[in-house]
């Protein structure tokens, strides 16, 4: 069903007031469908627009400025008059082709405010608000007009003035390591320049996440704290132009969004706001993509056993590839990732992205033979395209490479952009090479170009060193996963490795933005040079339920899985596509428990992780179907398990459970628990 949008008179929800000249004066406002949240839009005596948000009448976002700085014309920020508003009510449910749940309700009230400059040239700007029961989105829309056709945006002046004292979880923006930082937890008034999603907890008990949705042909929004708790948008720079964004009217900016919840668990559920703010699927029938698990020639390089480069320890040889294909076929993994299969890895590949060739195999790797062998075993190969950040080189080869992969039956590509922030090389409009940010407008176009070229050939994309996720999987469902945070690789060689608090922090920050290719399942619990992974073995299993992605790796070496056949059984069985997701409990940075229902059976799965603290978590099995008995296959930390001293201690047991039963999860420091609830007859 298409969206049903009804324009109705929201008499109760809308109030329109005449513009008054003197002080900031509300000109329009709108409530959420349940009347909990309210957004008001004001103009001050100088015609400067602002907005404010209340929840049950209490300020959540104080008066916050709106506006756009232009590089070649006076800024769009003052001298506006209110030229009317329209409202809409929207309520419909849509289906995800794959995801954390099958259906999502999109229910909001919309307010479109028209602003016109009071003096010539009389430029017009619309600001559109969508108010949900659990958050808001708003964006600027540039109407078609002679007065402002080519729009050169120097920056956005959008503010978020948080009304109540708050604690923030945030990572830096505009830094060399892109999105791969541990999150800071500080008072909100100590944030400097932050990426989104940025999550806060207010003194009066609200949890809020600031982020953006539908980042298309635009530069990413960083958040700069200006004074007190006032955050201000700062767009990632362009390296080619003074303007950070260049567009032609009519167009709309990405949505600026704020999730507003009363618990961390609700915050996770409310992240559907981001998907709802994105446009519906533009790719039509995408049933050719099926969520899957994969193994691959990957961890061996990160721990230094094999190399990406050719030589005596080259990982991606035809021989190794066939062994991994055999392992995948034997254990039911549909896909195999192979890194280091192509030419360009020899020498300092970090610095020489220009050497990568995306169709030419390394001398000891026969791509045709490997894909033929995979096909004979019912397995597919994930192509790996590391660009070293040389996007100019990649774009020159993109179409030929994807044609080849399609011809050979490869249906997924993992891309990589290993270059420091600001170090992407791309070709400008003038043909010269520029050094760009991963999250610049030019790169937002590049990442999407890769996705749309892939879609034409029925190829799914998993982006590493990506631009941040803003929910584009709704519109482009073959953009199935990204990295964009510290993944398992940091446990191999990171200094420091990921601490136990990392996962319960990113669940409520990075993971609110979309699927994360974390690459879990390292049951051997050791990285490079003996570096310990700060995890128990049960926690590695729990990650399959806690971290969502439709494609999930079993990252460890086959010989390590052979040592732990019983825990490995859970990895083989756990699905990667869900019809329902519930967050049973959670405290940011400390613990979280998920329950998810398999899309293709009646089974449920549970995953819980904790920080460095041993804890017990009571859970009630009220998500199970009533009238049915389930066999709970429990993988839990042993009584004395501890990631530091006793990480391999695991208890695997079965018991019969029914809806409403209570379980107590017992998590070791750095531990976790995973449960499969196998549905019995009713
Ligand atoms: C960084 C990616 O995150 C990782 O998965 C990959 O193995 C290396 N780059 C090499 O491309
Ligand atoms: Ca990475």
XYZ file of C-alpha atoms and ligand atoms in Angstrom:
694
model
C 0.000 0.000 0.000
C 1.182 3.469 -0.794
C 1.294 6.096 1.897
C -2.060 7.580 2.728
C -1.583 11.223 3.487
C -4.628 13.079 4.567
C -4.643 16.815 4.892
C -6.990 17.542 7.725
C -7.656 20.509 9.888
C -5.885 19.733 13.118
C -7.848 22.241 15.100
C -6.654 20.829 18.394
C -3.097 20.379 17.229
C -2.435 23.622 15.444
C -2.503 27.197 16.478
C -1.591 30.069 14.239
C -0.848 33.440 15.677
C -0.293 36.724 13.897
C 3.296 37.865 13.618
C 4.179 40.517 16.120
C 7.203 42.605 15.581
C 8.857 43.033 18.953
C 10.176 39.843 20.626
C 10.341 36.168 19.629
C 6.744 35.366 19.018
C 5.188 32.010 18.152
C 3.721 32.008 14.670
C 2.782 28.341 14.385
C 2.855 25.146 16.382
C 1.886 21.510 16.274
C 1.368 18.605 18.692
C 2.357 14.979 18.289
C -0.608 12.665 17.584
C -0.877 11.797 21.303
C -0.398 15.465 22.341
C 2.717 14.621 24.385
C 5.199 16.606 22.317
C 4.662 20.081 20.983
C 6.782 22.105 18.571
C 6.346 25.839 18.243
C 7.915 28.015 15.575
C 8.677 31.667 16.309
C 9.994 34.784 14.634
C 11.706 37.509 16.627
C 11.534 41.257 16.031
C 14.250 40.961 13.389
C 12.390 38.255 11.553
C 14.719 35.502 12.761
C 13.079 32.040 12.911
C 13.437 29.626 15.807
C 11.689 26.555 17.213
C 11.132 25.067 20.656
C 9.927 21.664 21.881
C 7.947 20.791 24.996
C 6.914 17.422 26.386
C 3.742 17.441 28.448
C 4.139 21.196 28.609
C 7.699 21.093 29.991
C 10.567 22.535 27.922
C 12.738 19.915 26.240
C 14.412 22.079 23.581
C 14.464 25.774 24.400
C 14.177 28.456 21.764
C 16.696 27.352 19.086
C 17.645 29.279 15.981
C 17.028 28.133 12.425
C 18.702 29.411 9.296
C 21.203 28.904 6.506
C 24.448 30.699 5.751
C 25.166 31.159 2.033
C 28.601 31.789 0.530
C 27.498 33.989 -2.372
C 24.404 35.759 -1.068
C 23.132 37.222 2.203
C 22.345 34.566 4.785
C 18.854 33.131 5.111
C 18.480 33.784 8.771
C 16.640 37.069 9.462
C 14.246 39.526 7.912
C 11.615 36.833 7.399
C 7.892 37.217 7.586
C 5.453 34.405 8.255
C 3.653 33.557 5.019
C 1.330 30.825 6.266
C 1.457 27.156 7.197
C -0.162 23.852 6.337
C -0.645 20.768 8.419
C -0.988 17.114 7.592
C -1.757 14.004 9.567
C -0.146 10.786 8.444
C -0.656 7.257 9.748
C 0.246 4.128 7.906
C 2.268 0.986 8.388
C 4.910 -0.190 5.981
C 6.838 -3.436 5.588
C 10.594 -3.785 5.714
C 12.028 -6.221 3.162
C 14.458 -7.251 5.898
C 15.178 -5.770 9.290
C 14.750 -5.761 13.045
C 10.995 -6.110 12.607
C 8.634 -6.757 9.733
C 6.395 -3.728 9.969
C 6.852 -0.147 11.085
C 4.136 2.377 11.873
C 4.729 5.862 10.507
C 2.442 8.135 12.492
C 2.974 11.863 12.756
C 1.553 15.349 12.433
C 3.282 17.617 9.970
C 3.598 21.382 9.988
C 4.937 23.216 6.955
C 5.849 26.841 7.689
C 6.357 29.240 4.782
C 8.775 32.101 5.331
C 9.378 35.005 2.961
C 11.968 37.737 3.206
C 10.380 41.084 3.968
C 12.578 43.024 1.531
C 13.768 42.318 -2.009
C 14.684 39.871 -3.390
C 12.012 38.299 -1.190
C 13.517 34.828 -1.072
C 11.273 32.042 0.207
C 12.157 29.176 2.551
C 9.930 26.440 3.991
C 10.619 24.643 7.225
C 8.810 21.344 7.658
C 8.312 19.631 11.033
C 7.115 16.077 11.559
C 6.106 15.452 15.133
C 5.837 11.857 16.331
C 4.812 10.619 19.773
C 8.466 9.806 20.399
C 10.458 12.477 18.618
C 10.607 15.082 15.912
C 12.176 15.620 12.518
C 12.502 18.866 10.643
C 14.155 20.044 7.480
C 14.536 23.075 5.281
C 12.910 23.007 1.884
C 14.046 25.389 -0.831
C 11.110 26.056 -3.154
C 11.561 26.585 -6.863
C 12.142 30.350 -7.223
C 14.027 32.816 -9.408
C 15.396 34.634 -6.366
C 17.364 31.611 -5.185
C 18.098 28.975 -7.793
C 21.702 27.907 -7.255
C 22.105 27.476 -3.527
C 25.636 27.646 -2.102
C 25.420 26.707 1.552
C 28.252 27.903 3.775
C 26.742 26.312 6.865
C 23.539 25.581 8.661
C 22.616 27.719 11.633
C 20.316 25.079 13.131
C 20.507 24.862 16.912
C 19.412 22.399 19.579
C 19.270 24.166 22.939
C 18.722 21.370 25.463
C 16.480 22.742 28.207
C 17.298 20.431 31.153
C 20.769 19.600 32.552
C 22.043 16.500 30.800
C 24.790 13.890 30.484
C 25.977 13.096 26.961
C 27.465 10.053 25.200
C 29.343 11.295 22.177
C 32.335 10.797 19.908
C 34.378 13.519 18.222
C 33.635 14.732 14.693
C 36.094 16.061 12.133
C 38.891 13.837 13.449
C 41.399 11.573 11.743
C 39.913 8.263 12.879
C 36.470 8.986 11.429
C 33.766 7.222 13.499
C 36.139 4.765 15.163
C 36.437 6.286 18.629
C 35.342 5.080 22.021
C 32.411 7.194 23.165
C 32.907 9.891 25.779
C 30.482 10.250 28.644
C 30.500 13.850 29.909
C 28.116 16.542 31.063
C 26.465 17.914 27.927
C 28.062 21.282 28.548
C 31.487 19.686 28.077
C 30.887 18.377 24.567
C 33.159 19.941 21.965
C 32.548 18.899 18.334
C 30.518 15.710 18.118
C 29.256 13.261 15.553
C 25.713 12.054 15.514
C 23.972 10.014 16.834
C 24.667 11.856 20.075
C 22.651 10.590 23.039
C 21.811 12.405 26.273
C 20.109 11.672 29.575
C 18.455 14.687 31.153
C 18.229 15.352 34.870
C 14.449 15.030 34.664
C 14.715 11.512 33.241
C 14.446 11.789 29.471
C 16.717 10.032 26.993
C 17.243 11.876 23.737
C 19.239 11.194 20.597
C 20.225 13.867 18.072
C 20.855 12.644 14.576
C 19.861 13.176 10.963
C 17.890 11.169 8.412
C 18.093 10.860 4.620
C 21.565 12.318 4.116
C 21.572 12.488 0.311
C 23.683 14.840 -1.808
C 24.418 16.949 1.245
C 27.163 17.258 3.814
C 26.940 15.500 7.204
C 25.823 17.401 10.249
C 28.357 17.624 13.047
C 27.237 19.160 16.327
C 29.327 21.915 17.872
C 28.549 22.992 21.419
C 28.464 26.763 21.456
C 27.369 27.848 24.927
C 25.914 25.965 27.882
C 23.902 23.093 26.479
C 23.322 24.687 23.091
C 24.467 22.531 20.172
C 24.762 23.963 16.719
C 24.916 22.233 13.348
C 28.259 22.432 11.591
C 28.370 20.851 8.166
C 31.369 18.768 7.140
C 33.498 20.919 4.824
C 33.991 20.611 1.096
C 37.583 20.692 -0.084
C 36.767 21.847 -3.599
C 34.461 24.735 -2.865
C 33.993 27.382 -0.191
C 30.377 26.229 0.016
C 29.917 23.028 1.975
C 26.838 22.136 -0.038
C 25.932 23.147 -3.588
C 22.422 22.419 -4.798
C 19.809 23.710 -7.194
C 16.316 24.578 -5.965
C 13.901 22.951 -5.474
C 15.478 20.621 -2.915
C 15.253 19.660 0.741
C 17.992 19.270 3.334
C 18.313 16.023 5.296
C 16.001 15.739 8.296
C 17.367 16.961 11.602
C 15.911 14.618 14.183
C 15.525 14.253 17.917
C 14.327 11.029 19.510
C 12.728 11.615 22.898
C 12.133 8.648 25.225
C 11.720 7.822 28.885
C 14.169 4.888 28.972
C 17.175 3.659 26.995
C 15.110 0.669 25.844
C 12.444 2.990 24.443
C 15.143 5.026 22.738
C 16.201 1.972 20.739
C 12.609 1.316 19.692
C 12.178 4.981 18.778
C 15.081 4.801 16.342
C 12.447 3.865 13.743
C 11.993 7.642 13.525
C 15.050 7.689 11.279
C 13.607 5.095 8.890
C 10.221 6.785 8.881
C 11.813 10.061 7.834
C 13.402 8.405 4.819
C 11.602 7.980 1.509
C 10.090 4.570 0.674
C 11.941 1.895 -1.287
C 13.001 3.127 -4.728
C 14.463 -0.194 -5.825
C 11.252 -2.161 -6.179
C 11.420 -5.904 -5.648
C 14.589 -6.552 -3.664
C 13.802 -10.154 -2.796
C 17.062 -11.031 -4.547
C 18.805 -9.943 -1.356
C 18.469 -12.498 1.419
C 19.965 -11.748 4.855
C 22.834 -14.121 5.575
C 25.785 -15.080 7.737
C 29.246 -15.308 6.315
C 32.731 -16.515 7.110
C 35.879 -15.322 5.471
C 39.555 -14.733 4.935
C 39.668 -11.814 7.325
C 40.500 -12.404 11.017
C 43.663 -14.252 9.987
C 45.006 -10.981 8.549
C 43.978 -8.890 11.518
C 45.815 -11.184 13.930
C 48.879 -11.345 11.690
C 48.643 -15.025 10.733
C 48.150 -14.211 7.059
C 48.663 -11.078 4.958
C 46.581 -9.104 2.497
C 49.714 -8.665 0.411
C 51.197 -11.427 -1.695
C 54.063 -13.502 -0.337
C 54.517 -16.630 1.754
C 51.647 -15.779 4.110
C 49.174 -14.459 1.561
C 45.663 -15.187 2.835
C 43.611 -14.957 -0.348
C 45.035 -17.862 -2.301
C 42.854 -20.130 -4.403
C 43.693 -22.960 -2.016
C 42.635 -21.078 1.130
C 39.517 -19.780 -0.589
C 38.410 -23.320 -1.447
C 39.018 -24.413 2.147
C 36.832 -21.577 3.419
C 34.167 -22.445 0.856
C 34.208 -26.038 2.104
C 33.947 -24.806 5.689
C 31.022 -22.526 4.794
C 29.197 -25.265 2.885
C 29.697 -27.777 5.674
C 28.411 -25.440 8.353
C 25.588 -23.739 6.492
C 27.078 -20.280 5.891
C 25.758 -18.897 2.583
C 28.634 -16.491 1.850
C 32.424 -16.205 2.082
C 34.301 -12.900 2.271
C 37.753 -12.880 0.681
C 40.044 -9.927 1.370
C 43.345 -9.441 -0.414
C 42.240 -11.300 -3.581
C 43.045 -8.460 -5.979
C 46.173 -6.519 -6.907
C 47.248 -3.377 -5.070
C 47.889 -4.711 -1.562
C 51.651 -5.018 -1.848
C 53.641 -2.261 -0.169
C 52.017 0.499 1.843
C 48.391 0.117 0.690
C 47.174 2.694 3.244
C 49.077 5.301 1.249
C 48.697 3.901 -2.257
C 45.016 3.489 -3.007
C 45.834 4.298 -6.624
C 47.367 0.834 -6.998
C 44.161 -1.058 -6.285
C 42.709 -2.867 -9.238
C 39.205 -4.214 -8.733
C 39.097 -6.738 -11.539
C 42.619 -8.137 -11.538
C 43.364 -11.056 -9.223
C 46.593 -11.590 -7.324
C 48.843 -14.157 -9.090
C 48.006 -16.930 -6.635
C 44.255 -16.313 -6.736
C 41.983 -17.425 -9.569
C 38.699 -15.547 -9.212
C 36.902 -17.565 -11.883
C 37.993 -20.888 -10.402
C 37.034 -19.745 -6.894
C 33.571 -18.492 -7.876
C 32.963 -21.629 -9.956
C 33.941 -23.784 -7.002
C 31.750 -21.742 -4.666
C 28.784 -22.153 -7.004
C 29.300 -25.909 -7.077
C 29.048 -25.896 -3.282
C 26.023 -23.587 -3.087
C 28.068 -20.743 -1.593
C 28.592 -17.159 -2.792
C 31.687 -14.996 -2.624
C 31.613 -11.471 -1.174
C 33.908 -9.278 -3.243
C 36.127 -6.981 -1.224
C 36.897 -3.509 -2.600
C 39.377 -1.703 -0.355
C 39.969 1.694 -1.934
C 42.562 3.066 0.484
C 40.458 6.217 0.211
C 41.313 6.716 -3.483
C 37.785 7.252 -4.691
C 38.944 8.683 -8.015
C 40.667 5.383 -8.766
C 37.648 3.370 -7.565
C 35.066 5.330 -9.551
C 37.099 4.879 -12.727
C 36.785 1.091 -12.320
C 33.453 0.782 -10.549
C 31.152 -0.255 -13.365
C 33.561 -2.723 -14.963
C 34.234 -4.288 -11.573
C 30.562 -4.680 -10.695
C 29.834 -6.098 -14.170
C 32.485 -8.726 -13.571
C 31.189 -9.645 -10.099
C 27.667 -9.980 -11.436
C 28.876 -12.189 -14.251
C 30.654 -14.438 -11.765
C 27.577 -14.701 -9.528
C 28.835 -12.544 -6.671
C 25.945 -10.774 -4.983
C 27.670 -8.688 -2.308
C 30.545 -6.229 -2.130
C 32.262 -5.074 1.042
C 33.808 -1.692 0.351
C 36.510 -0.008 2.420
C 37.781 3.553 2.661
C 40.828 3.321 4.887
C 42.139 6.889 4.836
C 42.360 9.445 7.591
C 39.421 11.779 8.007
C 39.963 14.492 5.397
C 42.157 12.155 3.355
C 39.776 10.787 0.735
C 41.039 11.503 -2.769
C 38.363 12.324 -5.259
C 38.167 13.977 -8.622
C 36.577 17.413 -8.605
C 34.402 18.974 -11.261
C 37.547 20.554 -12.725
C 39.241 17.182 -13.117
C 41.749 17.822 -10.325
C 42.197 15.614 -7.262
C 40.912 16.969 -3.948
C 41.355 15.611 -0.427
C 37.916 15.263 1.106
C 36.138 14.236 4.293
C 34.381 10.876 4.335
C 31.217 12.737 5.349
C 31.319 15.610 2.839
C 28.647 16.285 0.217
C 30.855 14.875 -2.537
C 31.320 11.656 -0.582
C 27.629 11.375 0.261
C 27.163 11.247 -3.505
C 29.938 8.717 -3.991
C 28.709 6.238 -1.382
C 25.227 6.340 -2.883
C 26.563 6.000 -6.410
C 28.240 2.736 -5.387
C 24.948 1.532 -3.905
C 22.850 2.417 -6.948
C 25.373 0.939 -9.401
C 25.340 -2.215 -7.289
C 21.531 -2.349 -7.200
C 21.400 -2.357 -11.002
C 23.331 -5.622 -10.850
C 21.527 -7.102 -7.818
C 24.533 -6.629 -5.576
C 24.304 -5.709 -1.871
C 26.739 -3.232 -0.308
C 28.440 -3.385 3.099
C 30.434 -0.175 3.567
C 33.441 0.019 5.879
C 34.815 3.448 6.787
C 31.437 4.726 5.610
C 29.572 7.953 5.810
C 27.291 7.634 8.823
C 24.040 5.727 8.476
C 20.969 7.940 8.190
C 18.392 5.281 7.356
C 18.917 5.114 3.592
C 18.342 1.351 3.711
C 14.633 2.146 3.540
C 15.022 3.858 0.162
C 17.947 1.733 -1.067
C 17.485 -1.678 0.573
C 20.651 -3.104 -1.024
C 22.704 -0.837 1.293
C 22.588 -3.584 3.854
C 25.254 -2.727 6.434
C 28.114 -0.476 7.409
C 30.879 -0.272 9.891
C 31.199 3.303 11.180
C 32.263 2.445 14.729
C 34.921 0.401 16.476
C 34.271 -3.182 15.407
C 35.912 -6.495 16.246
C 39.087 -5.499 14.409
C 39.971 -3.276 17.395
C 40.062 -6.414 19.529
C 42.801 -7.744 17.273
C 45.092 -4.722 17.256
C 43.330 -1.744 18.880
C 45.132 0.195 21.548
C 43.121 -0.113 23.671
C 40.858 -2.935 22.511
C 37.107 -2.450 22.939
C 36.310 -2.395 26.673
C 33.221 -4.266 27.944
C 31.310 -0.970 28.217
C 31.661 -0.400 24.448
C 28.763 -2.587 23.308
C 26.175 -1.310 25.834
C 27.249 2.208 24.819
C 27.038 1.810 21.050
C 23.645 0.100 21.294
C 22.283 3.477 22.380
C 24.417 5.649 20.094
C 25.890 4.326 16.808
C 23.475 1.420 16.554
C 20.488 3.759 16.638
C 21.543 4.792 13.134
C 21.342 1.348 11.493
C 22.903 -2.071 10.842
C 26.463 -2.482 12.090
C 28.871 -4.990 10.506
C 30.675 -5.625 13.799
C 31.964 -9.109 12.808
C 31.385 -10.978 16.100
C 32.002 -14.581 17.090
C 35.695 -14.743 17.932
C 35.438 -17.669 20.328
C 39.227 -17.980 20.665
C 39.167 -14.605 22.498
C 42.699 -13.588 21.460
C 43.815 -10.944 18.971
C 47.198 -10.049 17.529
C 50.338 -10.770 19.554
C 48.252 -12.441 22.224
C 46.097 -9.364 22.911
C 43.177 -10.487 25.073
C 39.633 -9.800 23.968
C 37.671 -8.308 26.850
C 34.865 -10.829 26.571
C 33.720 -14.199 27.773
C 32.809 -16.878 25.265
C 29.074 -16.571 26.071
C 29.221 -12.850 25.292
C 30.493 -13.557 21.782
C 27.269 -15.501 21.201
C 25.108 -12.779 22.751
C 26.513 -10.266 20.242
C 24.586 -12.049 17.470
C 21.330 -10.945 19.068
C 22.455 -7.633 20.532
C 24.097 -6.143 17.424
C 21.775 -5.920 14.458
C 22.812 -6.409 10.849
C 21.162 -8.472 8.089
C 24.612 -9.783 7.179
C 26.648 -11.089 10.081
C 30.069 -12.651 10.119
C 31.303 -15.631 12.046
C 34.694 -14.004 12.287
C 36.948 -16.584 13.917
C 39.232 -19.045 12.136
C 37.709 -22.429 11.165
C 40.276 -24.218 13.313
C 39.113 -22.215 16.329
C 35.472 -23.070 15.736
C 36.530 -26.709 15.677
C 37.692 -26.270 19.293
C 34.332 -24.953 20.503
C 31.685 -27.016 18.695
C 28.920 -26.428 21.240
C 29.064 -22.606 21.359
C 29.587 -22.690 17.579
C 26.233 -24.432 17.283
C 24.494 -21.229 18.424
C 26.366 -19.194 15.783
C 25.296 -21.656 13.108
C 21.660 -21.445 14.148
C 21.080 -17.796 15.000
C 19.171 -15.962 12.240
C 19.943 -12.512 10.850
C 16.449 -11.407 9.911
C 13.769 -10.663 12.481
C 10.045 -10.087 12.619
C 10.077 -8.464 16.054
C 12.648 -6.859 18.319
C 12.267 -5.996 21.981
C 14.745 -4.341 24.304
C 14.024 -5.958 27.678
C 16.306 -3.747 29.742
C 19.267 -1.439 29.314
C 21.486 1.095 30.963
C 23.741 3.054 28.627
C 27.345 1.890 28.939
C 26.426 -0.816 31.462
C 24.120 -3.535 30.154
C 21.402 -4.360 27.666
C 19.172 -7.330 26.850
C 17.436 -7.927 23.526
C 14.783 -10.439 22.488
C 14.248 -10.923 18.763
C 11.910 -13.194 16.858
C 13.163 -15.085 13.826
C 11.392 -13.945 10.652
C 11.333 -17.449 9.253
C 10.182 -19.505 12.232
C 8.376 -19.199 15.568
C 11.660 -19.222 17.521
C 12.840 -16.346 19.682
C 16.408 -15.433 20.600
C 17.745 -13.490 23.556
C 21.092 -11.756 23.968
C 22.410 -9.830 26.950
C 25.758 -8.150 27.597
C 27.208 -6.341 30.575
C 30.167 -4.040 31.195
C 32.993 -4.934 33.549
C 30.537 -5.605 36.370
C 29.139 -9.010 37.301
C 25.363 -8.662 37.423
C 22.099 -10.544 37.499
C 19.266 -9.347 35.293
C 15.720 -10.600 35.854
C 13.712 -11.008 32.655
C 10.109 -12.021 32.166
C 9.407 -14.082 29.074
C 6.316 -12.104 28.184
C 7.358 -11.902 24.545
C 6.782 -15.638 23.951
C 3.518 -16.741 22.423
C 0.987 -17.904 24.993
C -0.154 -21.498 24.935
C 3.152 -22.741 23.531
C 6.032 -24.482 25.263
C 9.537 -23.524 24.225
C 12.812 -25.296 24.793
C 15.232 -22.651 26.007
C 18.756 -23.513 24.872
C 20.801 -21.405 27.248
C 24.438 -20.365 26.766
C 25.502 -18.538 29.913
C 28.642 -17.508 31.738
C 29.878 -20.062 34.270
C 29.485 -19.068 37.937
C 33.139 -17.985 38.125
C 33.516 -16.724 34.575
C 35.316 -13.413 34.149
C 36.831 -12.058 30.932
C 40.142 -11.463 32.741
C 40.592 -14.713 34.614
C 38.164 -17.312 33.327
C 36.724 -16.298 29.940
C 35.985 -19.752 28.519
C 33.751 -20.839 31.388
C 30.327 -21.410 29.845
C 27.248 -23.374 30.901
C 25.071 -24.773 28.145
C 21.753 -26.126 29.357
C 18.174 -26.666 28.288
C 14.875 -26.083 30.028
C 11.232 -25.854 29.150
C 9.671 -22.411 29.439
C 6.398 -20.698 28.695
C 5.225 -17.157 28.264
C 5.319 -15.255 31.543
C 8.072 -17.389 33.098
C 10.850 -15.494 34.822
C 14.549 -16.053 34.189
C 17.518 -14.556 35.955
C 20.425 -13.854 33.625
C 23.795 -14.102 35.361
C 26.484 -12.151 33.550
C 30.201 -12.268 34.352
C 32.451 -9.192 34.105
C 32.783 -8.683 30.325
C 30.191 -11.419 29.976
C 26.927 -12.141 28.285
C 24.178 -14.661 27.764
C 22.523 -16.045 24.658
C 19.340 -18.097 24.505
C 17.501 -19.760 21.685
C 13.824 -20.426 22.460
C 12.845 -23.289 20.196
C 9.077 -23.166 19.696
C 7.262 -26.416 20.488
C 3.789 -27.423 19.494
C 0.917 -25.329 20.804
C 39.213 -1.867 7.633
C 37.961 -2.689 7.654
O 37.121 -2.283 8.699
C 38.352 -4.143 7.809
O 37.214 -4.955 7.955
C 39.197 -4.563 6.630
O 39.648 -5.868 6.831
C 40.414 -3.643 6.464
N 40.037 -2.274 6.503
C 41.126 -3.894 5.154
O 40.317 -3.479 4.094
Ca 37.421 -0.052 9.967
